JSON list of C-alpha atoms in Angstrom, two decimals:
[
{"chain": "A", "resi": 264, "resn": "UNK", "atom": "CA", "xyz": [10.84, -43.19, -32.62]},
{"chain": "A", "resi": 265, "resn": "UNK", "atom": "CA", "xyz": [7.26, -44.22, -33.52]},
{"chain": "A", "resi": 266, "resn": "UNK", "atom": "CA", "xyz": [3.89, -42.60, -32.82]},
{"chain": "A", "resi": 267, "resn": "UNK", "atom": "CA", "xyz": [3.26, -45.06, -29.97]},
{"chain": "A", "resi": 268, "resn": "UNK", "atom": "CA", "xyz": [6.39, -43.94, -28.14]},
{"chain": "A", "resi": 269, "resn": "UNK", "atom": "CA", "xyz": [5.38, -40.28, -28.46]},
{"chain": "A", "resi": 270, "resn": "UNK", "atom": "CA", "xyz": [1.89, -41.02, -27.14]},
{"chain": "A", "resi": 271, "resn": "UNK", "atom": "CA", "xyz": [3.36, -42.95, -24.22]},
{"chain": "A", "resi": 272, "resn": "UNK", "atom": "CA", "xyz": [5.68, -40.03, -23.42]},
{"chain": "A", "resi": 273, "resn": "UNK", "atom": "CA", "xyz": [2.78, -37.57, -23.61]},
{"chain": "A", "resi": 274, "resn": "UNK", "atom": "CA", "xyz": [0.67, -39.79, -21.32]},
{"chain": "A", "resi": 275, "resn": "UNK", "atom": "CA", "xyz": [3.55, -40.11, -18.87]},
{"chain": "A", "resi": 276, "resn": "UNK", "atom": "CA", "xyz": [4.02, -36.32, -18.92]},
{"chain": "A", "resi": 277, "resn": "UNK", "atom": "CA", "xyz": [0.30, -35.75, -18.19]},
{"chain": "A", "resi": 278, "resn": "UNK", "atom": "CA", "xyz": [0.41, -38.34, -15.41]},
{"chain": "A", "resi": 279, "resn": "UNK", "atom": "CA", "xyz": [3.43, -36.69, -13.79]},
{"chain": "A", "resi": 280, "resn": "UNK", "atom": "CA", "xyz": [1.89, -33.21, -14.09]},
{"chain": "A", "resi": 281, "resn": "UNK", "atom": "CA", "xyz": [-1.39, -34.44, -12.59]},
{"chain": "A", "resi": 282, "resn": "UNK", "atom": "CA", "xyz": [0.41, -36.18, -9.75]},
{"chain": "A", "resi": 283, "resn": "UNK", "atom": "CA", "xyz": [2.52, -33.13, -8.95]},
{"chain": "A", "resi": 284, "resn": "UNK", "atom": "CA", "xyz": [-0.57, -30.90, -9.02]},
{"chain": "A", "resi": 285, "resn": "UNK", "atom": "CA", "xyz": [-2.35, -33.29, -6.65]},
{"chain": "A", "resi": 286, "resn": "UNK", "atom": "CA", "xyz": [0.61, -33.38, -4.27]},
{"chain": "A", "resi": 287, "resn": "UNK", "atom": "CA", "xyz": [0.77, -29.58, -4.35]},
{"chain": "A", "resi": 288, "resn": "UNK", "atom": "CA", "xyz": [-2.95, -29.32, -3.53]},
{"chain": "A", "resi": 289, "resn": "UNK", "atom": "CA", "xyz": [-2.59, -31.79, -0.66]},
{"chain": "A", "resi": 290, "resn": "UNK", "atom": "CA", "xyz": [0.39, -29.88, 0.73]},
{"chain": "A", "resi": 291, "resn": "UNK", "atom": "CA", "xyz": [-1.52, -26.58, 0.55]},
{"chain": "A", "resi": 292, "resn": "UNK", "atom": "CA", "xyz": [-4.50, -28.14, 2.33]},
{"chain": "A", "resi": 293, "resn": "UNK", "atom": "CA", "xyz": [-2.26, -29.61, 5.05]},
{"chain": "A", "resi": 294, "resn": "UNK", "atom": "CA", "xyz": [-0.60, -26.21, 5.60]},
{"chain": "A", "resi": 295, "resn": "UNK", "atom": "CA", "xyz": [-4.01, -24.51, 5.83]},
{"chain": "A", "resi": 296, "resn": "UNK", "atom": "CA", "xyz": [-5.31, -27.11, 8.30]},
{"chain": "A", "resi": 297, "resn": "UNK", "atom": "CA", "xyz": [-2.16, -26.75, 10.42]},
{"chain": "A", "resi": 298, "resn": "UNK", "atom": "CA", "xyz": [-2.53, -22.94, 10.44]},
{"chain": "A", "resi": 299, "resn": "UNK", "atom": "CA", "xyz": [-6.24, -23.17, 11.27]},
{"chain": "A", "resi": 300, "resn": "UNK", "atom": "CA", "xyz": [-5.59, -25.60, 14.11]},
{"chain": "A", "resi": 301, "resn": "UNK", "atom": "CA", "xyz": [-2.74, -23.54, 15.50]},
{"chain": "A", "resi": 302, "resn": "UNK", "atom": "CA", "xyz": [-4.74, -20.30, 15.46]},
{"chain": "A", "resi": 303, "resn": "UNK", "atom": "CA", "xyz": [-7.83, -21.92, 16.98]},
{"chain": "A", "resi": 304, "resn": "UNK", "atom": "CA", "xyz": [-5.68, -23.50, 19.72]},
{"chain": "A", "resi": 305, "resn": "UNK", "atom": "CA", "xyz": [-3.96, -20.20, 20.47]},
{"chain": "A", "resi": 306, "resn": "UNK", "atom": "CA", "xyz": [-7.39, -18.56, 20.78]},
{"chain": "A", "resi": 307, "resn": "UNK", "atom": "CA", "xyz": [-8.45, -21.40, 23.11]},
{"chain": "A", "resi": 308, "resn": "UNK", "atom": "CA", "xyz": [-11.30, -22.52, 20.85]},
{"chain": "A", "resi": 309, "resn": "UNK", "atom": "CA", "xyz": [-12.51, -26.04, 20.12]},
{"chain": "A", "resi": 310, "resn": "UNK", "atom": "CA", "xyz": [-11.66, -27.27, 16.63]},
{"chain": "A", "resi": 311, "resn": "UNK", "atom": "CA", "xyz": [-13.27, -29.48, 14.02]},
{"chain": "A", "resi": 312, "resn": "UNK", "atom": "CA", "xyz": [-11.44, -32.35, 12.29]},
{"chain": "A", "resi": 313, "resn": "UNK", "atom": "CA", "xyz": [-9.93, -29.85, 9.81]},
{"chain": "A", "resi": 314, "resn": "UNK", "atom": "CA", "xyz": [-8.55, -27.56, 12.53]},
{"chain": "A", "resi": 315, "resn": "UNK", "atom": "CA", "xyz": [-11.15, -24.81, 12.06]},
{"chain": "A", "resi": 316, "resn": "UNK", "atom": "CA", "xyz": [-12.52, -23.02, 15.13]},
{"chain": "A", "resi": 317, "resn": "UNK", "atom": "CA", "xyz": [-16.03, -24.09, 16.13]},
{"chain": "A", "resi": 318, "resn": "UNK", "atom": "CA", "xyz": [-17.96, -20.95, 17.07]},
{"chain": "A", "resi": 319, "resn": "UNK", "atom": "CA", "xyz": [-21.58, -19.84, 17.15]},
{"chain": "A", "resi": 320, "resn": "UNK", "atom": "CA", "xyz": [-22.01, -16.93, 14.73]},
{"chain": "A", "resi": 321, "resn": "UNK", "atom": "CA", "xyz": [-23.60, -13.95, 16.49]},
{"chain": "A", "resi": 322, "resn": "UNK", "atom": "CA", "xyz": [-24.75, -12.42, 13.22]},
{"chain": "A", "resi": 323, "resn": "UNK", "atom": "CA", "xyz": [-26.62, -15.47, 11.91]},
{"chain": "A", "resi": 324, "resn": "UNK", "atom": "CA", "xyz": [-27.11, -17.36, 15.20]},
{"chain": "A", "resi": 325, "resn": "UNK", "atom": "CA", "xyz": [-25.73, -20.60, 13.77]},
{"chain": "A", "resi": 326, "resn": "UNK", "atom": "CA", "xyz": [-22.90, -23.01, 14.42]},
{"chain": "A", "resi": 327, "resn": "UNK", "atom": "CA", "xyz": [-19.92, -22.50, 12.12]},
{"chain": "A", "resi": 328, "resn": "UNK", "atom": "CA", "xyz": [-16.49, -24.01, 11.66]},
{"chain": "A", "resi": 329, "resn": "UNK", "atom": "CA", "xyz": [-14.28, -21.12, 10.58]},
{"chain": "A", "resi": 330, "resn": "UNK", "atom": "CA", "xyz": [-10.68, -20.36, 9.80]},
{"chain": "A", "resi": 331, "resn": "UNK", "atom": "CA", "xyz": [-9.15, -17.55, 11.85]},
{"chain": "A", "resi": 332, "resn": "UNK", "atom": "CA", "xyz": [-6.79, -14.96, 10.42]},
{"chain": "A", "resi": 333, "resn": "UNK", "atom": "CA", "xyz": [-3.58, -14.00, 12.26]},
{"chain": "A", "resi": 334, "resn": "UNK", "atom": "CA", "xyz": [-5.48, -11.52, 14.48]},
{"chain": "A", "resi": 335, "resn": "UNK", "atom": "CA", "xyz": [-8.20, -14.06, 15.41]},
{"chain": "A", "resi": 336, "resn": "UNK", "atom": "CA", "xyz": [-10.94, -12.83, 13.06]},
{"chain": "A", "resi": 337, "resn": "UNK", "atom": "CA", "xyz": [-13.15, -15.53, 11.50]},
{"chain": "A", "resi": 338, "resn": "UNK", "atom": "CA", "xyz": [-13.04, -15.80, 7.72]},
{"chain": "A", "resi": 339, "resn": "UNK", "atom": "CA", "xyz": [-16.70, -14.67, 7.65]},
{"chain": "A", "resi": 340, "resn": "UNK", "atom": "CA", "xyz": [-15.83, -11.43, 9.50]},
{"chain": "A", "resi": 341, "resn": "UNK", "atom": "CA", "xyz": [-17.48, -8.24, 8.18]},
{"chain": "A", "resi": 342, "resn": "UNK", "atom": "CA", "xyz": [-15.79, -5.15, 9.64]},
{"chain": "A", "resi": 343, "resn": "UNK", "atom": "CA", "xyz": [-18.94, -3.06, 9.07]},
{"chain": "A", "resi": 344, "resn": "UNK", "atom": "CA", "xyz": [-21.28, -5.34, 11.01]},
{"chain": "A", "resi": 345, "resn": "UNK", "atom": "CA", "xyz": [-21.62, -4.81, 14.79]},
{"chain": "A", "resi": 346, "resn": "UNK", "atom": "CA", "xyz": [-22.32, -8.50, 15.47]},
{"chain": "A", "resi": 347, "resn": "UNK", "atom": "CA", "xyz": [-19.08, -9.44, 13.71]},
{"chain": "A", "resi": 348, "resn": "UNK", "atom": "CA", "xyz": [-17.17, -6.82, 15.71]},
{"chain": "A", "resi": 349, "resn": "UNK", "atom": "CA", "xyz": [-18.67, -8.24, 18.91]},
{"chain": "A", "resi": 350, "resn": "UNK", "atom": "CA", "xyz": [-17.77, -11.77, 17.85]},
{"chain": "A", "resi": 351, "resn": "UNK", "atom": "CA", "xyz": [-14.10, -10.82, 17.43]},
{"chain": "A", "resi": 352, "resn": "UNK", "atom": "CA", "xyz": [-14.13, -9.10, 20.83]},
{"chain": "A", "resi": 353, "resn": "UNK", "atom": "CA", "xyz": [-15.63, -12.25, 22.37]},
{"chain": "A", "resi": 354, "resn": "UNK", "atom": "CA", "xyz": [-12.98, -14.44, 20.72]},
{"chain": "A", "resi": 355, "resn": "UNK", "atom": "CA", "xyz": [-10.22, -12.21, 22.10]},
{"chain": "A", "resi": 356, "resn": "UNK", "atom": "CA", "xyz": [-11.84, -12.15, 25.57]},
{"chain": "A", "resi": 357, "resn": "UNK", "atom": "CA", "xyz": [-12.37, -15.92, 25.51]},
{"chain": "A", "resi": 358, "resn": "UNK", "atom": "CA", "xyz": [-16.13, -15.59, 25.90]},
{"chain": "A", "resi": 359, "resn": "UNK", "atom": "CA", "xyz": [-17.32, -16.52, 22.40]},
{"chain": "A", "resi": 360, "resn": "UNK", "atom": "CA", "xyz": [-19.99, -19.21, 22.32]},
{"chain": "A", "resi": 361, "resn": "UNK", "atom": "CA", "xyz": [-18.64, -22.49, 20.91]},
{"chain": "A", "resi": 362, "resn": "UNK", "atom": "CA", "xyz": [-19.92, -25.97, 20.15]}
]
C-alpha cells in the first residue's frame, strides 16, 4: 500500500469523524429545541423559531427568548434575585409579560 492510499484513508477517516460530529451536534440541537418548545407550550408561553419562551425579563426590563428548565424557570434565573423569583411566580400563574 502506497503513501497516497494512506493519505486517502486518513482523509476519509477525518471526513467521517467530522460528519458524525456534525450529525451529533444537529441531533443535540434538535432535542434541545424540542424540549424548549414543549416546556414553553406547557407553560402557555409564546415561542420563538427555536422553541424558546418569549418573555419580558422583570430584572432587566427587556425582551428575551429563554429556555425553561423542567420546573419552568428561565435559563437566566437567579434564585437570589427578587425580580427573578417574581418572574417564575408569574410564569407559573400565567401572568408573565410576553412578546
